[in-house]
Amino acid sequence: MGIVSSIGHDIMGFAASLAAGKSGIGRLPDGTIAAAIEGFDADALISDKAALRLARRAPFTIQTSIVAARQAWQQAGLQDGAIPPERIGLVVAGHNTTQNYVYALSSGFRQNPEYLSPRYALQFMDSNQLGVLSELFGIRGEGFVTGGASASGNVGIIHGARLIQAGIADACLVVGVVADLSPMEIRGFQNVGAMGGKHFHDLPDQACRPFDSRHEGFIHGQAAACVVLEASASVEARKGCALATLLGGSIALHATASSEPDIEGEARAMRGALRQSGIDAARIDYVNTHGTSSPLGDKVEVAAIERVFGDRFPDVWLNATKGLTGHCLSSAGVVELIACILQMQQGFLHANKNLEAPIDARARFCGAEAVRTEIDIAMSNAFGFGGINTSIVLQRTGL
């Protein structure tokens, strides 16, 4: 696993922040409340000359992907070449990822269009991530960019797993791309009523309030995150060490072009993930919720979880990583998969920050402090605008 986020520029830092309930949410220079990646220095974080050469010529979104992917590649031990490059896949999770890069260049282009860099022809396309990362790691297997709005991370994970299950790849990098929004995208989210922070303008660290009665919309977060998926037979053959087992995942549309969430669509995704995993809902200990801090979104998700878990609903632990990281949009599913695995490994559930008056008294939400508990099997949800509902199921290793 690898990550660059507002609460840690590597896995150890990210894990420590989760355990401490540290929030990365603050205020941008223009006054917008967000969980931005601060102090990012590609030169300091990348020691490899080839990687640094690619990073120095690339936009911020590519630079952060390089750092997160190198962490995951090295932790997985793929640098030893035991897996042929033709048997390694690459899935870039995220679309429309160059908005701020294009926006920043537009003023200069209008004044002097002849000075536009020739590299722009490659860099404005999301597929540039594929080119850079495949060149860096020598990946020659199947690769593609996949999107699903805020569910993109889970969509990428599920499709990466399918490459392995189909026998097309032995291992697959899934890279969730940082959301580098331009002022236009931020204003668009504000105008549609999706963003919060209105009543907490002077208290930015309190603005993101998943499942709290004073929630008012999501807070934008930034993170690039990467996981390496690998077939169990491949792990065993090269004497690797798995961090967790991905049991299954599901994508379910609910036939809408709107941003409105849907109880049955979300429930179908969770049921589908359980069915793909071959387990009953009774075996789930913990759900890492989509939990954006949106009033309608939070309400619908709790109702969908109760519909799936029935009588067990009050016994299942719930928290929302977005309370600490903000909503990382395209990369959120990968960020939250990593958060699930770290909590399972280290025997805790992170705080559900700013949850003071829960919207459902029966739900077993984590509170203001981390909870020490063993989690054997976890579910992680991600839902996107346009009726894109996803859920994945994980099992702790050693079971």
PDB file of C-alpha atoms in Angstrom, residues 3 11 28 50 95 107 117 133 150 161 221 234 236 250 260 262 266 306 318 326 351 362:
ATOM      1  CA  ILE A   3      -0.455   6.991   0.205  1.00  0.00           C
ATOM      2  CA  ILE A  11       1.546   4.551   5.323  1.00  0.00           C
ATOM      3  CA  LEU A  28      -6.987  27.069   1.744  1.00  0.00           C
ATOM      4  CA  ALA A  50      14.167   7.714 -13.152  1.00  0.00           C
ATOM      5  CA  HIS A  95     -11.395  10.559 -14.276  1.00  0.00           C
ATOM      6  CA  SER A 107      -4.991  32.449 -18.677  1.00  0.00           C
ATOM      7  CA  SER A 117       4.131  23.219 -23.663  1.00  0.00           C
ATOM      8  CA  LEU A 133       3.386   4.714 -14.203  1.00  0.00           C
ATOM      9  CA  SER A 150     -16.834   9.297  -5.893  1.00  0.00           C
ATOM     10  CA  ALA A 161      -9.422  -7.963  -8.882  1.00  0.00           C
ATOM     11  CA  GLY A 221      -9.965  16.234   0.561  1.00  0.00           C
ATOM     12  CA  SER A 234       1.450 -15.714  -6.790  1.00  0.00           C
ATOM     13  CA  GLU A 236       2.744 -17.977  -2.058  1.00  0.00           C
ATOM     14  CA  SER A 250     -19.967  -5.278  -6.304  1.00  0.00           C
ATOM     15  CA  GLU A 260     -29.529  11.750  -5.337  1.00  0.00           C
ATOM     16  CA  ASP A 262     -30.882   5.584  -3.314  1.00  0.00           C
ATOM     17  CA  GLU A 266     -26.806   1.037  -2.022  1.00  0.00           C
ATOM     18  CA  GLU A 306     -29.927  -1.363   8.338  1.00  0.00           C
ATOM     19  CA  LEU A 318     -19.500   2.121  11.735  1.00  0.00           C
ATOM     20  CA  GLY A 326     -12.167  14.980   3.834  1.00  0.00           C
ATOM     21  CA  ALA A 351     -12.661   8.104  15.694  1.00  0.00           C
ATOM     22  CA  ARG A 362     -29.381   2.615  17.215  1.00  0.00           C
TER      23      ARG A 362
END
